[in-house]
Structures are given as C-alpha cells and as structure tokens.
mmCIF file of C-alpha atoms in Angstrom:
data_model
loop_
_atom_site.group_PDB
_atom_site.id
_atom_site.type_symbol
_atom_site.label_atom_id
_atom_site.label_comp_id
_atom_site.label_asym_id
_atom_site.label_seq_id
_atom_site.Cartn_x
_atom_site.Cartn_y
_atom_site.Cartn_z
ATOM 1 C CA MET A 1 -6.181 21.863 -7.710
ATOM 2 C CA LEU A 2 -2.771 22.995 -6.463
ATOM 3 C CA THR A 3 -4.014 26.557 -6.057
ATOM 4 C CA VAL A 4 -5.316 25.592 -2.618
ATOM 5 C CA LEU A 5 -1.675 25.330 -1.489
ATOM 6 C CA ARG A 6 -1.500 29.124 -1.650
ATOM 7 C CA HIS A 7 -3.160 29.077 1.775
ATOM 8 C CA ARG A 8 -0.142 29.116 4.074
ATOM 9 C CA ASP A 9 -1.682 27.294 7.031
ATOM 10 C CA TYR A 10 -3.218 24.584 4.879
ATOM 11 C CA ARG A 11 0.045 24.205 2.952
ATOM 12 C CA HIS A 12 1.909 23.499 6.193
ATOM 13 C CA LEU A 13 -0.744 21.032 7.358
ATOM 14 C CA PHE A 14 -0.796 19.260 3.998
ATOM 15 C CA PHE A 15 2.959 18.716 3.985
ATOM 16 C CA ALA A 16 2.741 17.598 7.601
ATOM 17 C CA GLN A 17 0.341 14.910 6.403
ATOM 18 C CA VAL A 18 2.623 13.941 3.507
ATOM 19 C CA VAL A 19 5.804 13.494 5.557
ATOM 20 C CA ALA A 20 3.925 11.573 8.258
ATOM 21 C CA LEU A 21 2.450 9.247 5.609
ATOM 22 C CA VAL A 22 5.864 8.589 4.059
ATOM 23 C CA GLY A 23 7.242 7.827 7.510
ATOM 24 C CA THR A 24 4.371 5.440 8.174
ATOM 25 C CA GLY A 25 5.056 3.670 4.893
ATOM 26 C CA LEU A 26 8.706 3.169 5.845
ATOM 27 C CA ALA A 27 7.591 1.712 9.171
ATOM 28 C CA THR A 28 5.307 -0.762 7.398
ATOM 29 C CA VAL A 29 8.244 -2.185 5.443
ATOM 30 C CA ALA A 30 10.538 -2.182 8.468
ATOM 31 C CA LEU A 31 7.934 -3.853 10.669
ATOM 32 C CA GLY A 32 7.698 -6.801 8.279
ATOM 33 C CA LEU A 33 11.466 -7.277 8.405
ATOM 34 C CA LEU A 34 11.497 -6.906 12.184
ATOM 35 C CA ALA A 35 8.765 -9.527 12.497
ATOM 36 C CA TRP A 36 10.840 -11.915 10.389
ATOM 37 C CA ASP A 37 13.886 -11.362 12.598
ATOM 38 C CA ILE A 38 11.896 -12.046 15.769
ATOM 39 C CA ALA A 39 9.447 -14.731 14.666
ATOM 40 C CA GLY A 40 10.961 -16.289 11.537
ATOM 41 C CA ASP A 41 8.357 -18.255 9.581
ATOM 42 C CA ARG A 42 5.667 -16.998 11.990
ATOM 43 C CA ALA A 43 6.186 -13.433 10.756
ATOM 44 C CA GLY A 44 2.891 -13.516 8.831
ATOM 45 C CA SER A 45 1.003 -14.357 11.989
ATOM 46 C CA VAL A 46 2.748 -11.551 13.864
ATOM 47 C CA LEU A 47 1.905 -9.020 11.150
ATOM 48 C CA GLY A 48 -1.691 -10.236 10.967
ATOM 49 C CA THR A 49 -2.085 -9.782 14.706
ATOM 50 C CA ALA A 50 -0.456 -6.342 14.525
ATOM 51 C CA LEU A 51 -2.957 -5.359 11.808
ATOM 52 C CA ALA A 52 -5.826 -6.575 13.978
ATOM 53 C CA ILE A 53 -4.457 -4.562 16.922
ATOM 54 C CA LYS A 54 -4.302 -1.496 14.686
ATOM 55 C CA MET A 55 -7.930 -1.873 13.646
ATOM 56 C CA VAL A 56 -9.149 -2.558 17.189
ATOM 57 C CA ALA A 57 -7.288 0.527 18.440
ATOM 58 C CA TYR A 58 -8.874 2.643 15.712
ATOM 59 C CA VAL A 59 -12.382 1.295 16.287
ATOM 60 C CA LEU A 60 -12.399 1.471 20.079
ATOM 61 C CA LEU A 61 -10.142 4.390 20.912
ATOM 62 C CA ALA A 62 -10.808 7.106 18.325
ATOM 63 C CA PRO A 63 -14.142 8.301 19.831
ATOM 64 C CA ILE A 64 -12.878 7.947 23.423
ATOM 65 C CA VAL A 65 -9.603 9.763 22.820
ATOM 66 C CA THR A 66 -11.380 12.522 20.900
ATOM 67 C CA ALA A 67 -13.844 12.997 23.764
ATOM 68 C CA VAL A 68 -11.117 13.227 26.402
ATOM 69 C CA ALA A 69 -8.859 15.338 24.181
ATOM 70 C CA ASP A 70 -11.683 17.870 23.791
ATOM 71 C CA ARG A 71 -10.166 19.559 26.848
ATOM 72 C CA LEU A 72 -6.765 19.994 25.142
ATOM 73 C CA PRO A 73 -5.691 22.634 22.617
ATOM 74 C CA ARG A 74 -5.624 21.187 19.117
ATOM 75 C CA ARG A 75 -1.966 22.037 18.581
ATOM 76 C CA THR A 76 -1.012 20.256 21.797
ATOM 77 C CA LEU A 77 -2.965 17.148 20.806
ATOM 78 C CA LEU A 78 -1.578 16.975 17.258
ATOM 79 C CA VAL A 79 2.029 17.647 18.218
ATOM 80 C CA GLY A 80 1.822 15.334 21.236
ATOM 81 C CA SER A 81 0.487 12.538 19.025
ATOM 82 C CA ASP A 82 3.353 13.015 16.572
ATOM 83 C CA VAL A 83 5.925 13.025 19.373
ATOM 84 C CA LEU A 84 4.473 9.825 20.824
ATOM 85 C CA ARG A 85 4.430 8.113 17.413
ATOM 86 C CA GLY A 86 7.998 9.186 16.766
ATOM 87 C CA GLY A 87 9.098 7.824 20.132
ATOM 88 C CA VAL A 88 7.466 4.462 19.433
ATOM 89 C CA ALA A 89 9.225 4.278 16.048
ATOM 90 C CA LEU A 90 12.587 4.853 17.732
ATOM 91 C CA ALA A 91 11.819 2.141 20.313
ATOM 92 C CA LEU A 92 10.837 -0.569 17.817
ATOM 93 C CA PRO A 93 14.403 -1.468 16.698
ATOM 94 C CA PHE A 94 15.261 -2.422 20.294
ATOM 95 C CA VAL A 95 12.497 -4.978 20.870
ATOM 96 C CA ASP A 96 13.261 -8.693 20.856
ATOM 97 C CA GLN A 97 9.910 -10.185 21.920
ATOM 98 C CA VAL A 98 6.673 -10.445 19.965
ATOM 99 C CA TRP A 99 4.574 -9.081 22.830
ATOM 100 C CA GLN A 100 6.726 -5.939 22.869
ATOM 101 C CA VAL A 101 5.891 -5.372 19.208
ATOM 102 C CA TYR A 102 2.187 -5.681 19.994
ATOM 103 C CA VAL A 103 2.354 -3.191 22.879
ATOM 104 C CA LEU A 104 4.267 -0.596 20.874
ATOM 105 C CA ILE A 105 1.976 -0.989 17.854
ATOM 106 C CA PHE A 106 -1.051 -0.446 20.085
ATOM 107 C CA VAL A 107 0.486 2.741 21.527
ATOM 108 C CA LEU A 108 1.399 4.021 18.061
ATOM 109 C CA GLN A 109 -2.076 3.358 16.675
ATOM 110 C CA ALA A 110 -3.725 4.897 19.744
ATOM 111 C CA ALA A 111 -1.784 8.080 18.986
ATOM 112 C CA SER A 112 -2.917 7.887 15.353
ATOM 113 C CA ALA A 113 -6.506 7.449 16.532
ATOM 114 C CA ALA A 114 -6.143 10.772 18.347
ATOM 115 C CA PHE A 115 -4.278 12.572 15.570
ATOM 116 C CA THR A 116 -6.230 11.717 12.422
ATOM 117 C CA PRO A 117 -9.819 12.745 13.361
ATOM 118 C CA THR A 118 -8.543 15.954 14.966
ATOM 119 C CA PHE A 119 -6.491 16.766 11.882
ATOM 120 C CA GLN A 120 -9.465 16.062 9.609
ATOM 121 C CA ALA A 121 -11.723 18.315 11.695
ATOM 122 C CA VAL A 122 -9.246 21.218 11.482
ATOM 123 C CA ILE A 123 -9.008 21.350 7.680
ATOM 124 C CA PRO A 124 -12.587 22.564 6.921
ATOM 125 C CA GLU A 125 -12.061 25.418 9.388
ATOM 126 C CA VAL A 126 -8.702 26.360 7.882
ATOM 127 C CA LEU A 127 -10.376 26.311 4.437
ATOM 128 C CA PRO A 128 -13.899 27.721 4.915
ATOM 129 C CA ASP A 129 -14.494 28.025 1.159
ATOM 130 C CA GLU A 130 -16.077 24.793 -0.110
ATOM 131 C CA ARG A 131 -14.230 24.807 -3.424
ATOM 132 C CA ASP A 132 -10.898 25.058 -1.613
ATOM 133 C CA TYR A 133 -11.925 22.327 0.801
ATOM 134 C CA THR A 134 -12.948 20.028 -2.053
ATOM 135 C CA ARG A 135 -9.537 20.446 -3.641
ATOM 136 C CA ALA A 136 -7.901 19.767 -0.293
ATOM 137 C CA LEU A 137 -9.821 16.492 -0.023
ATOM 138 C CA SER A 138 -8.603 15.447 -3.464
ATOM 139 C CA LEU A 139 -5.033 16.341 -2.517
ATOM 140 C CA ALA A 140 -5.383 14.239 0.634
ATOM 141 C CA ARG A 141 -6.555 11.284 -1.466
ATOM 142 C CA LEU A 142 -3.554 11.773 -3.768
ATOM 143 C CA ALA A 143 -1.245 11.922 -0.749
ATOM 144 C CA TYR A 144 -2.505 8.554 0.516
ATOM 145 C CA ASP A 145 -2.160 6.945 -2.900
ATOM 146 C CA THR A 146 1.276 8.458 -3.532
ATOM 147 C CA GLU A 147 2.468 7.157 -0.171
ATOM 148 C CA SER A 148 1.398 3.631 -1.075
ATOM 149 C CA LEU A 149 3.541 3.863 -4.227
ATOM 150 C CA LEU A 150 6.448 5.995 -2.975
ATOM 151 C CA SER A 151 7.198 4.530 0.439
ATOM 152 C CA PRO A 152 7.968 0.956 -0.715
ATOM 153 C CA ALA A 153 10.245 2.302 -3.466
ATOM 154 C CA LEU A 154 11.999 4.629 -1.014
ATOM 155 C CA ALA A 155 12.370 1.809 1.503
ATOM 156 C CA ALA A 156 13.850 -0.456 -1.159
ATOM 157 C CA ALA A 157 16.384 2.226 -2.115
ATOM 158 C CA LEU A 158 17.384 2.810 1.520
ATOM 159 C CA LEU A 159 17.754 -0.904 2.188
ATOM 160 C CA THR A 160 20.444 -1.102 -0.496
ATOM 161 C CA VAL A 161 22.712 1.123 1.626
ATOM 162 C CA THR A 162 21.592 0.534 5.218
ATOM 163 C CA GLY A 163 19.812 -1.870 7.556
ATOM 164 C CA TYR A 164 16.058 -1.902 8.075
ATOM 165 C CA ASN A 165 16.359 -0.441 11.580
ATOM 166 C CA TRP A 166 17.238 2.886 9.995
ATOM 167 C CA LEU A 167 13.817 2.889 8.346
ATOM 168 C CA PHE A 168 12.344 3.340 11.815
ATOM 169 C CA VAL A 169 14.610 6.377 12.228
ATOM 170 C CA GLY A 170 13.165 7.710 8.983
ATOM 171 C CA THR A 171 9.687 7.113 10.369
ATOM 172 C CA SER A 172 10.512 9.081 13.498
ATOM 173 C CA ALA A 173 11.968 11.886 11.397
ATOM 174 C CA GLY A 174 8.733 12.019 9.418
ATOM 175 C CA PHE A 175 6.675 12.435 12.571
ATOM 176 C CA ALA A 176 9.093 15.074 13.880
ATOM 177 C CA ALA A 177 8.762 17.030 10.635
ATOM 178 C CA SER A 178 4.977 16.701 10.858
ATOM 179 C CA ALA A 179 5.012 18.112 14.401
ATOM 180 C CA ALA A 180 7.186 21.048 13.330
ATOM 181 C CA LEU A 181 4.864 21.888 10.438
ATOM 182 C CA VAL A 182 1.806 21.725 12.702
ATOM 183 C CA VAL A 183 3.516 24.119 15.144
ATOM 184 C CA SER A 184 4.186 26.546 12.289
ATOM 185 C CA ALA A 185 0.513 26.655 11.208
ATOM 186 C CA ALA A 186 -2.146 28.876 12.765
ATOM 187 C CA LEU A 187 -4.945 26.552 13.921
ATOM 188 C CA PRO A 188 -8.502 27.770 14.581
ATOM 189 C CA LYS A 189 -9.527 27.459 18.205
ATOM 190 C CA ALA A 190 -11.700 24.424 18.836
ATOM 191 C CA ARG A 191 -15.330 24.940 19.826
ATOM 192 C CA ARG A 192 -16.128 22.570 22.635
ATOM 193 C CA SER A 193 -19.029 20.182 22.311
ATOM 194 C CA GLY A 194 -19.905 20.215 25.967
ATOM 195 C CA GLY A 195 -18.479 20.800 29.422
ATOM 196 C CA GLY A 196 -17.825 18.889 32.565
ATOM 197 C CA ARG A 197 -16.239 15.573 33.332
ATOM 198 C CA GLY A 198 -19.590 13.810 33.393
ATOM 199 C CA CYS A 199 -20.012 14.447 29.687
ATOM 200 C CA THR A 200 -17.091 12.247 28.613
ATOM 201 C CA ARG A 201 -19.288 9.225 27.890
ATOM 202 C CA ALA A 202 -21.780 11.358 25.984
ATOM 203 C CA LYS A 203 -18.960 12.915 23.968
ATOM 204 C CA ALA A 204 -17.469 9.518 23.168
ATOM 205 C CA THR A 205 -20.763 8.319 21.686
ATOM 206 C CA ALA A 206 -21.936 11.650 20.251
ATOM 207 C CA GLY A 207 -20.431 11.130 16.816
ATOM 208 C CA THR A 208 -21.960 7.674 16.457
ATOM 209 C CA ARG A 209 -25.365 8.972 17.517
ATOM 210 C CA ILE A 210 -25.145 11.755 14.946
ATOM 211 C CA PHE A 211 -24.280 9.147 12.312
ATOM 212 C CA LEU A 212 -27.344 7.093 13.161
ATOM 213 C CA ALA A 213 -29.606 10.161 13.277
ATOM 214 C CA THR A 214 -28.520 11.724 9.965
ATOM 215 C CA PRO A 215 -29.628 10.162 6.635
ATOM 216 C CA GLN A 216 -26.491 11.155 4.739
ATOM 217 C CA LEU A 217 -24.222 9.728 7.437
ATOM 218 C CA ARG A 218 -26.208 6.497 7.761
ATOM 219 C CA SER A 219 -25.718 6.113 4.029
ATOM 220 C CA LEU A 220 -22.023 6.904 4.434
ATOM 221 C CA LEU A 221 -21.668 4.060 6.935
ATOM 222 C CA LEU A 222 -23.062 1.626 4.361
ATOM 223 C CA MET A 223 -20.802 3.091 1.680
ATOM 224 C CA ASN A 224 -17.829 2.491 3.969
ATOM 225 C CA LEU A 225 -18.785 -1.190 4.122
ATOM 226 C CA ALA A 226 -19.099 -1.440 0.333
ATOM 227 C CA VAL A 227 -15.675 0.175 -0.125
ATOM 228 C CA ALA A 228 -14.151 -2.109 2.515
ATOM 229 C CA THR A 229 -15.286 -5.232 0.643
ATOM 230 C CA ALA A 230 -13.519 -4.075 -2.525
ATOM 231 C CA GLY A 231 -10.436 -2.811 -0.724
ATOM 232 C CA ALA A 232 -10.092 -5.983 1.344
ATOM 233 C CA LEU A 233 -10.259 -8.146 -1.782
ATOM 234 C CA VAL A 234 -7.432 -6.118 -3.324
ATOM 235 C CA LEU A 235 -5.192 -5.812 -0.282
ATOM 236 C CA VAL A 236 -5.620 -9.340 1.056
ATOM 237 C CA ASN A 237 -5.892 -11.415 -2.109
ATOM 238 C CA THR A 238 -3.759 -9.664 -4.728
ATOM 239 C CA VAL A 239 -0.813 -11.928 -3.958
ATOM 240 C CA VAL A 240 -3.125 -14.972 -4.187
ATOM 241 C CA TYR A 241 -4.448 -13.905 -7.589
ATOM 242 C CA VAL A 242 -1.011 -13.071 -8.970
ATOM 243 C CA ARG A 243 1.063 -15.968 -7.654
ATOM 244 C CA ASP A 244 -1.415 -18.822 -7.280
ATOM 245 C CA HIS A 245 -4.402 -18.181 -9.517
ATOM 246 C CA LEU A 246 -2.591 -16.599 -12.490
ATOM 247 C CA GLY A 247 0.848 -18.130 -11.925
ATOM 248 C CA LEU A 248 2.664 -14.816 -12.428
ATOM 249 C CA THR A 249 5.917 -13.596 -10.888
ATOM 250 C CA VAL A 250 6.578 -11.773 -7.622
ATOM 251 C CA GLY A 251 7.175 -8.599 -9.647
ATOM 252 C CA ASP A 252 3.558 -8.640 -10.806
ATOM 253 C CA VAL A 253 2.280 -8.153 -7.239
ATOM 254 C CA PRO A 254 3.329 -4.479 -6.930
ATOM 255 C CA ILE A 255 2.124 -3.887 -10.503
ATOM 256 C CA ALA A 256 -1.359 -5.092 -9.565
ATOM 257 C CA LEU A 257 -1.392 -3.033 -6.370
ATOM 258 C CA GLY A 258 -0.069 -0.079 -8.344
ATOM 259 C CA ALA A 259 -3.025 -0.377 -10.744
ATOM 260 C CA TYR A 260 -5.369 0.088 -7.774
ATOM 261 C CA GLY A 261 -3.449 3.175 -6.621
ATOM 262 C CA ALA A 262 -3.248 4.603 -10.143
ATOM 263 C CA GLY A 263 -7.006 4.311 -10.577
ATOM 264 C CA SER A 264 -7.596 6.089 -7.304
ATOM 265 C CA MET A 265 -5.175 8.902 -8.151
ATOM 266 C CA ALA A 266 -6.612 9.451 -11.630
ATOM 267 C CA LEU A 267 -10.135 9.854 -10.297
ATOM 268 C CA ALA A 268 -8.996 12.103 -7.437
ATOM 269 C CA LEU A 269 -7.486 14.514 -9.978
ATOM 270 C CA LEU A 270 -10.782 14.766 -11.870
ATOM 271 C CA LEU A 271 -13.126 14.819 -8.899
ATOM 272 C CA PRO A 272 -13.128 18.522 -7.854
ATOM 273 C CA ALA A 273 -14.566 19.610 -11.207
ATOM 274 C CA VAL A 274 -17.116 16.782 -11.150
ATOM 275 C CA LEU A 275 -18.263 17.603 -7.616
ATOM 276 C CA ASP A 276 -18.698 21.260 -8.535
ATOM 277 C CA ARG A 277 -21.178 20.215 -11.227
ATOM 278 C CA THR A 278 -23.026 17.243 -9.776
ATOM 279 C CA GLY A 279 -22.808 17.329 -5.975
ATOM 280 C CA ASP A 280 -21.817 14.772 -3.355
ATOM 281 C CA ARG A 281 -24.829 12.470 -3.449
ATOM 282 C CA ALA A 282 -24.713 11.797 -7.184
ATOM 283 C CA VAL A 283 -20.958 11.121 -7.196
ATOM 284 C CA MET A 284 -20.834 8.976 -4.053
ATOM 285 C CA LEU A 285 -23.905 6.863 -4.727
ATOM 286 C CA THR A 286 -22.969 6.364 -8.374
ATOM 287 C CA GLY A 287 -19.569 5.177 -7.225
ATOM 288 C CA THR A 288 -21.098 2.889 -4.619
ATOM 289 C CA LEU A 289 -23.463 1.316 -7.142
ATOM 290 C CA ALA A 290 -20.550 0.872 -9.556
ATOM 291 C CA LEU A 291 -18.635 -1.264 -7.052
ATOM 292 C CA PRO A 292 -20.807 -4.395 -7.497
ATOM 293 C CA ALA A 293 -20.466 -3.965 -11.266
ATOM 294 C CA VAL A 294 -16.674 -3.877 -10.956
ATOM 295 C CA PHE A 295 -16.857 -7.056 -8.882
ATOM 296 C CA THR A 296 -18.044 -8.857 -12.023
ATOM 297 C CA GLY A 297 -14.543 -8.445 -13.439
ATOM 298 C CA ALA A 298 -13.051 -10.023 -10.318
ATOM 299 C CA VAL A 299 -15.596 -12.856 -10.482
ATOM 300 C CA ALA A 300 -14.758 -13.511 -14.147
ATOM 301 C CA VAL A 301 -11.022 -13.706 -13.439
ATOM 302 C CA THR A 302 -11.649 -15.898 -10.379
ATOM 303 C CA LEU A 303 -13.868 -18.450 -12.099
ATOM 304 C CA ALA A 304 -11.768 -18.713 -15.271
ATOM 305 C CA GLY A 305 -9.193 -21.468 -15.096
ATOM 306 C CA THR A 306 -7.062 -20.361 -18.042
ATOM 307 C CA GLY A 307 -6.613 -17.532 -20.517
ATOM 308 C CA ASP A 308 -4.043 -14.820 -21.183
ATOM 309 C CA TRP A 309 -6.864 -12.280 -20.951
ATOM 310 C CA ARG A 310 -7.047 -12.718 -17.186
ATOM 311 C CA ARG A 311 -3.994 -10.573 -16.390
ATOM 312 C CA PRO A 312 -5.142 -7.388 -18.224
ATOM 313 C CA VAL A 313 -8.680 -7.864 -16.885
ATOM 314 C CA LEU A 314 -7.324 -8.165 -13.339
ATOM 315 C CA LEU A 315 -5.287 -4.973 -13.747
ATOM 316 C CA ALA A 316 -8.274 -3.135 -15.242
ATOM 317 C CA THR A 317 -10.538 -4.390 -12.449
ATOM 318 C CA TRP A 318 -8.096 -3.302 -9.761
ATOM 319 C CA ALA A 319 -7.741 0.140 -11.393
ATOM 320 C CA ALA A 320 -11.548 0.438 -11.556
ATOM 321 C CA PHE A 321 -11.814 -0.524 -7.894
ATOM 322 C CA GLY A 322 -9.310 2.224 -7.045
ATOM 323 C CA ALA A 323 -11.174 4.838 -9.077
ATOM 324 C CA VAL A 324 -14.600 3.978 -7.699
ATOM 325 C CA CYS A 325 -13.385 3.797 -4.099
ATOM 326 C CA SER A 326 -11.817 7.238 -4.566
ATOM 327 C CA ALA A 327 -15.143 8.583 -5.858
ATOM 328 C CA VAL A 328 -16.847 7.363 -2.682
ATOM 329 C CA LEU A 329 -14.189 8.286 -0.120
ATOM 330 C CA THR A 330 -12.891 11.647 -1.323
ATOM 331 C CA PRO A 331 -16.101 13.669 -0.690
ATOM 332 C CA VAL A 332 -16.610 12.226 2.819
ATOM 333 C CA GLY A 333 -15.292 15.377 4.487
ATOM 334 C CA ARG A 334 -17.732 17.542 2.507
ATOM 335 C CA VAL A 335 -20.667 15.448 3.715
ATOM 336 C CA ILE A 336 -19.554 15.634 7.346
ATOM 337 C CA ARG A 337 -18.923 19.363 7.045
ATOM 338 C CA ARG A 338 -22.421 19.965 5.682
ATOM 339 C CA THR A 339 -24.288 17.825 8.169
ATOM 340 C CA THR A 340 -22.620 18.832 11.465
ATOM 341 C CA GLY A 341 -21.938 22.010 13.374
ATOM 342 C CA PRO A 342 -18.334 23.073 14.133
ATOM 343 C CA ALA A 343 -18.608 22.093 17.802
ATOM 344 C CA ASP A 344 -19.471 18.470 16.986
ATOM 345 C CA ARG A 345 -17.284 18.054 13.924
ATOM 346 C CA ALA A 346 -14.331 16.428 15.697
ATOM 347 C CA ALA A 347 -16.659 13.849 17.275
ATOM 348 C CA VAL A 348 -18.213 13.014 13.907
ATOM 349 C CA PHE A 349 -14.840 12.723 12.181
ATOM 350 C CA ALA A 350 -13.772 10.406 15.013
ATOM 351 C CA ALA A 351 -16.923 8.328 14.496
ATOM 352 C CA GLN A 352 -16.232 8.141 10.750
ATOM 353 C CA PHE A 353 -12.661 7.061 11.483
ATOM 354 C CA SER A 354 -13.831 4.412 13.951
ATOM 355 C CA LEU A 355 -16.838 3.081 12.030
ATOM 356 C CA SER A 356 -15.054 2.926 8.678
ATOM 357 C CA HIS A 357 -12.255 0.878 10.224
ATOM 358 C CA ALA A 358 -14.871 -1.378 11.825
ATOM 359 C CA CYS A 359 -16.064 -2.091 8.284
ATOM 360 C CA TRP A 360 -12.514 -2.974 7.267
ATOM 361 C CA LEU A 361 -12.162 -5.148 10.371
ATOM 362 C CA ALA A 362 -15.213 -7.112 9.192
ATOM 363 C CA ALA A 363 -14.107 -7.260 5.544
ATOM 364 C CA TYR A 364 -10.545 -8.485 6.130
ATOM 365 C CA PRO A 365 -11.602 -11.885 7.573
ATOM 366 C CA LEU A 366 -14.130 -12.358 4.769
ATOM 367 C CA ALA A 367 -11.398 -11.788 2.200
ATOM 368 C CA GLY A 368 -8.718 -13.831 3.961
ATOM 369 C CA TRP A 369 -10.296 -16.575 6.029
ATOM 370 C CA LEU A 370 -13.035 -17.471 3.529
ATOM 371 C CA GLY A 371 -10.488 -17.680 0.760
ATOM 372 C CA ALA A 372 -8.199 -19.893 2.822
ATOM 373 C CA ALA A 373 -10.995 -22.155 4.076
ATOM 374 C CA PHE A 374 -13.310 -22.440 1.065
ATOM 375 C CA GLY A 375 -11.325 -21.123 -1.868
ATOM 376 C CA LEU A 376 -11.015 -17.806 -3.705
ATOM 377 C CA PRO A 377 -14.390 -18.065 -5.506
ATOM 378 C CA ALA A 378 -16.236 -18.309 -2.184
ATOM 379 C CA ALA A 379 -14.453 -15.216 -0.875
ATOM 380 C CA VAL A 380 -15.033 -13.040 -3.945
ATOM 381 C CA LEU A 381 -18.698 -14.054 -4.308
ATOM 382 C CA THR A 382 -19.385 -13.360 -0.629
ATOM 383 C CA LEU A 383 -17.664 -9.983 -0.771
ATOM 384 C CA ALA A 384 -19.587 -9.120 -3.947
ATOM 385 C CA ALA A 385 -22.889 -10.020 -2.272
ATOM 386 C CA VAL A 386 -22.101 -7.887 0.787
ATOM 387 C CA CYS A 387 -21.043 -5.026 -1.490
ATOM 388 C CA LEU A 388 -24.275 -5.181 -3.499
ATOM 389 C CA ALA A 389 -26.477 -5.262 -0.388
ATOM 390 C CA SER A 390 -24.558 -2.351 1.160
ATOM 391 C CA ALA A 391 -24.793 -0.290 -2.027
ATOM 392 C CA LEU A 392 -28.551 -0.754 -2.362
ATOM 393 C CA LEU A 393 -29.127 0.092 1.297
ATOM 394 C CA ALA A 394 -26.890 3.167 0.980
ATOM 395 C CA VAL A 395 -29.049 4.523 -1.842
ATOM 396 C CA ARG A 396 -32.193 3.938 0.186
ATOM 397 C CA ALA A 397 -30.678 5.603 3.285
ATOM 398 C CA TRP A 398 -29.835 8.862 1.472
ATOM 399 C CA PRO A 399 -33.002 10.294 -0.078
ATOM 400 C CA ALA A 400 -32.611 12.863 -2.840
ATOM 401 C CA ARG A 401 -34.328 15.539 -0.777
ATOM 402 C CA ALA A 402 -31.457 15.379 1.739
ATOM 403 C CA GLU A 403 -28.856 16.476 -0.848
ATOM 404 C CA GLY A 404 -27.111 19.609 0.322
ATOM 405 C CA ALA A 405 -29.087 19.745 3.551
ATOM 406 C CA ARG A 406 -27.348 21.512 6.406
ATOM 407 C CA GLU A 407 -28.071 21.288 10.081
ATOM 408 C CA ALA A 408 -30.123 24.199 11.368
ATOM 409 C CA GLY A 409 -27.395 25.567 13.597
ATOM 410 C CA GLU A 410 -25.434 23.972 16.412
ATOM 411 C CA GLY A 411 -28.446 23.881 18.667
ATOM 412 C CA HIS A 412 -30.062 21.262 16.425
ATOM 413 C CA THR A 413 -26.999 19.038 16.644
ATOM 414 C CA ARG A 414 -26.923 19.513 20.396
ATOM 415 C CA LEU A 415 -30.532 18.341 20.699
ATOM 416 C CA ARG A 416 -29.733 15.172 18.765
ATOM 417 C CA THR A 417 -26.552 14.340 20.660
ATOM 418 C CA GLY A 418 -27.856 15.241 24.072
ATOM 419 C CA LEU A 419 -24.828 17.403 24.875
ATOM 420 C CA SER A 420 -25.235 20.405 27.088
ATOM 421 C CA PRO A 421 -24.378 23.887 25.845
ATOM 422 C CA ALA A 422 -21.889 24.391 28.673
ATOM 423 C CA GLY A 423 -18.400 25.261 27.641
ATOM 424 C CA ARG A 424 -19.313 26.563 24.214
#
C-alpha cells in the first residue's frame, strides 16, 4: 500500500492531509475546553450547536463554494482555505462570547467545505492508475482513523506542559504546513465544467443532479445514510453505553471509541487487495447489508439488563461497525471517478461531501434526541430500522449491470447536468 507514496506529488498532498487532520483534532479538544471556560455547565449545548453549524455549513456551502471557486486555480483555492482556517484557529483563543465561537466555527467550516471536495477531486488526476488510486483511498481512510486516535493523545500530552490555548496554535501550524505542502506539489490544471456567471446556479446543483441521474451514485447516497446511522450511534451514545448502561469507568469510553477506529483501520489495510479481486459494487453493498446485521449486537447489549458479556460484545460490535463502515466509505472515490468526467468531478465530490453530511445531520438527532426522550432502546431500534431500509434500497438502486460502467465521455455528463461546453 505504501508504494503509492513514491509518487512525489501525491506524497506531498497526503502529508498535507495528515498534518491538517492532526491540527483539526487538536482544535476539537481545545474547543471543548474553550466552551467550558466561556459557558461553564452549558458547554455541552455550545458544542452541540457548533457541531450543528459545522454540518449546516458542509451541507449548504460545499456545492456553492465549489461552483464559485471553479473560476480559481486549484492551488489558490486549497492554500487560501488553509490560510483562512489557520487564521480562525489563531483567533479562537481571544474570544469571550459564545456567538463569537459560532461565527468563527462557521467561517472555519466554510473553508473546509471549499478545501475537502477540491482536494478529493485532485487526487484521481494526480494518480491516474486505478490501483494507485485505490491504495491512496485506503491511506486516506487510515489517516482519518489515525487522527481520531492520535490527536486526543497528543492533546493530552501537550496539556500536561501548557494551556489549551496553545492547542489552537498547533492547529494553525498544521494548516500552515498543509498549505506549504500543497504549494510544493504539482497540481493538474482543472477542467472547467462550464463558463459564464449565469452558470453558477447550474454548477452548484450539477453534482446533486448527477447523483440523482446515476444508479451507482443514487445507491451511494443510500449507503451514506446507512453508514451515518451506525456512526451516529457510536459517536453520540458510546458514553451513554459505557457510563450509564454498563456502569463502566471514564477510561472505558476511549477504549470503546478506539475499537471502532481499530476496526476501520484493519479493514482499510486489507481493502486494496479485496477491491482488485471483487470490484466496488460487491464490497460496498456487502458492507452495507452487513450493517443491519451488526446492529443486532448493539440491540442485544441495549436490551440486556445485566451480564459481564456485554462489555466484550459492545467492543466487538463497535469494531465491526468500524470495519463495515470502512468497507462502504473507502471505495467512494473510485465510484465517483468511474461515473463522472474530469470536468464535473469537483462538483460531484462536493455533492458527495454535502449529501453525506446531510445524512449525518439527520442521524445525529435520531441517536441523541430519541435516546434522551424515549430511552436507548428506542434510539438503537429506530437507527437499525433506518439502516436496514437504506441498505435494501441501496442494493435495488445499483443493478449488477451497472458495475464498472463509465460515462461515455464528458459530453454525456454535460447533457445530464445541463452545463454548456463553454470554457472547457
């Protein structure tokens, strides 16, 4: 897998992603401490609102920003986004009002909504060979999982010698390093999806329209919802399972979350070889159909009132959730690459970014509010039902004959999106 790092430009972009992710992880820890300083016992409410702002920014702004940014060079957009995110990180230690936190978080996430889809659209052009690109996708999955494990540990170590405000400085340094690495890489020139100011609205909705018009991508949207139900259960309710339902210690919370990350990382390491043999459809749909089966473990732990077996079953269930979610999410870039032309790829990656976060925005309240209002069993059973329905619909949406299908040139994509050929 690591052989793909021999490609100089990809190697620089990959490490740009890694340092930016570590910086983001430091900011997550620091933001919680900042919220406590400003709001005291209302810190949870502040963080919940900040998370909602993040999701709304991703859902609403990613397609719009990508459409407007189509007029900018990729390097300028990526570096500018990193500079803006770094500036916000440096400003956060100086705020003393909750509304200021919300404004800065919105700006930071708006910059991320511009950066991430553009970055994702660049990688398949830097790595035109599909085997290399598949390995890059697995490395990206490992980078996300490693960040979720490394950043809290790094933050804890730093907090033993300095205040939390310095974590924001570390975040800014991560974005600065990311910008420098992007500058040092040779980026392919973007192929514009259309010309003229009047096309901005069409560009902003082009990716979504391609999603709805393409069987594989319609299926991907349903897979995103199935993954979001599992991920929301883990991220929102792990502390409830560990502390309330099982009566375990605070130290068991990161262990449970670590099981989820470990499962994801283990599968990501194996996936390139599996994809080479079986293809995207078989891996992704098998993973999607496995999610409702894994939910049975969560249901068993939830409904059982006692038993020492519940802790190992919870850890195994969380690890299985991580592995199966990785099987579904890792090949996403391959599917988008195969079903779209280069000129529309950024718009489709932006749509994937936006629509997948819309699924998470729907799943978070189901996991949190249902559990708080009606109890944990109601939440897990509802999420399991949504997951099962999404999985079955995803299989139906992606017929076997569509496996490996490629669009018949950029002209076909242009006909479906309604974009003019001007500016190509």
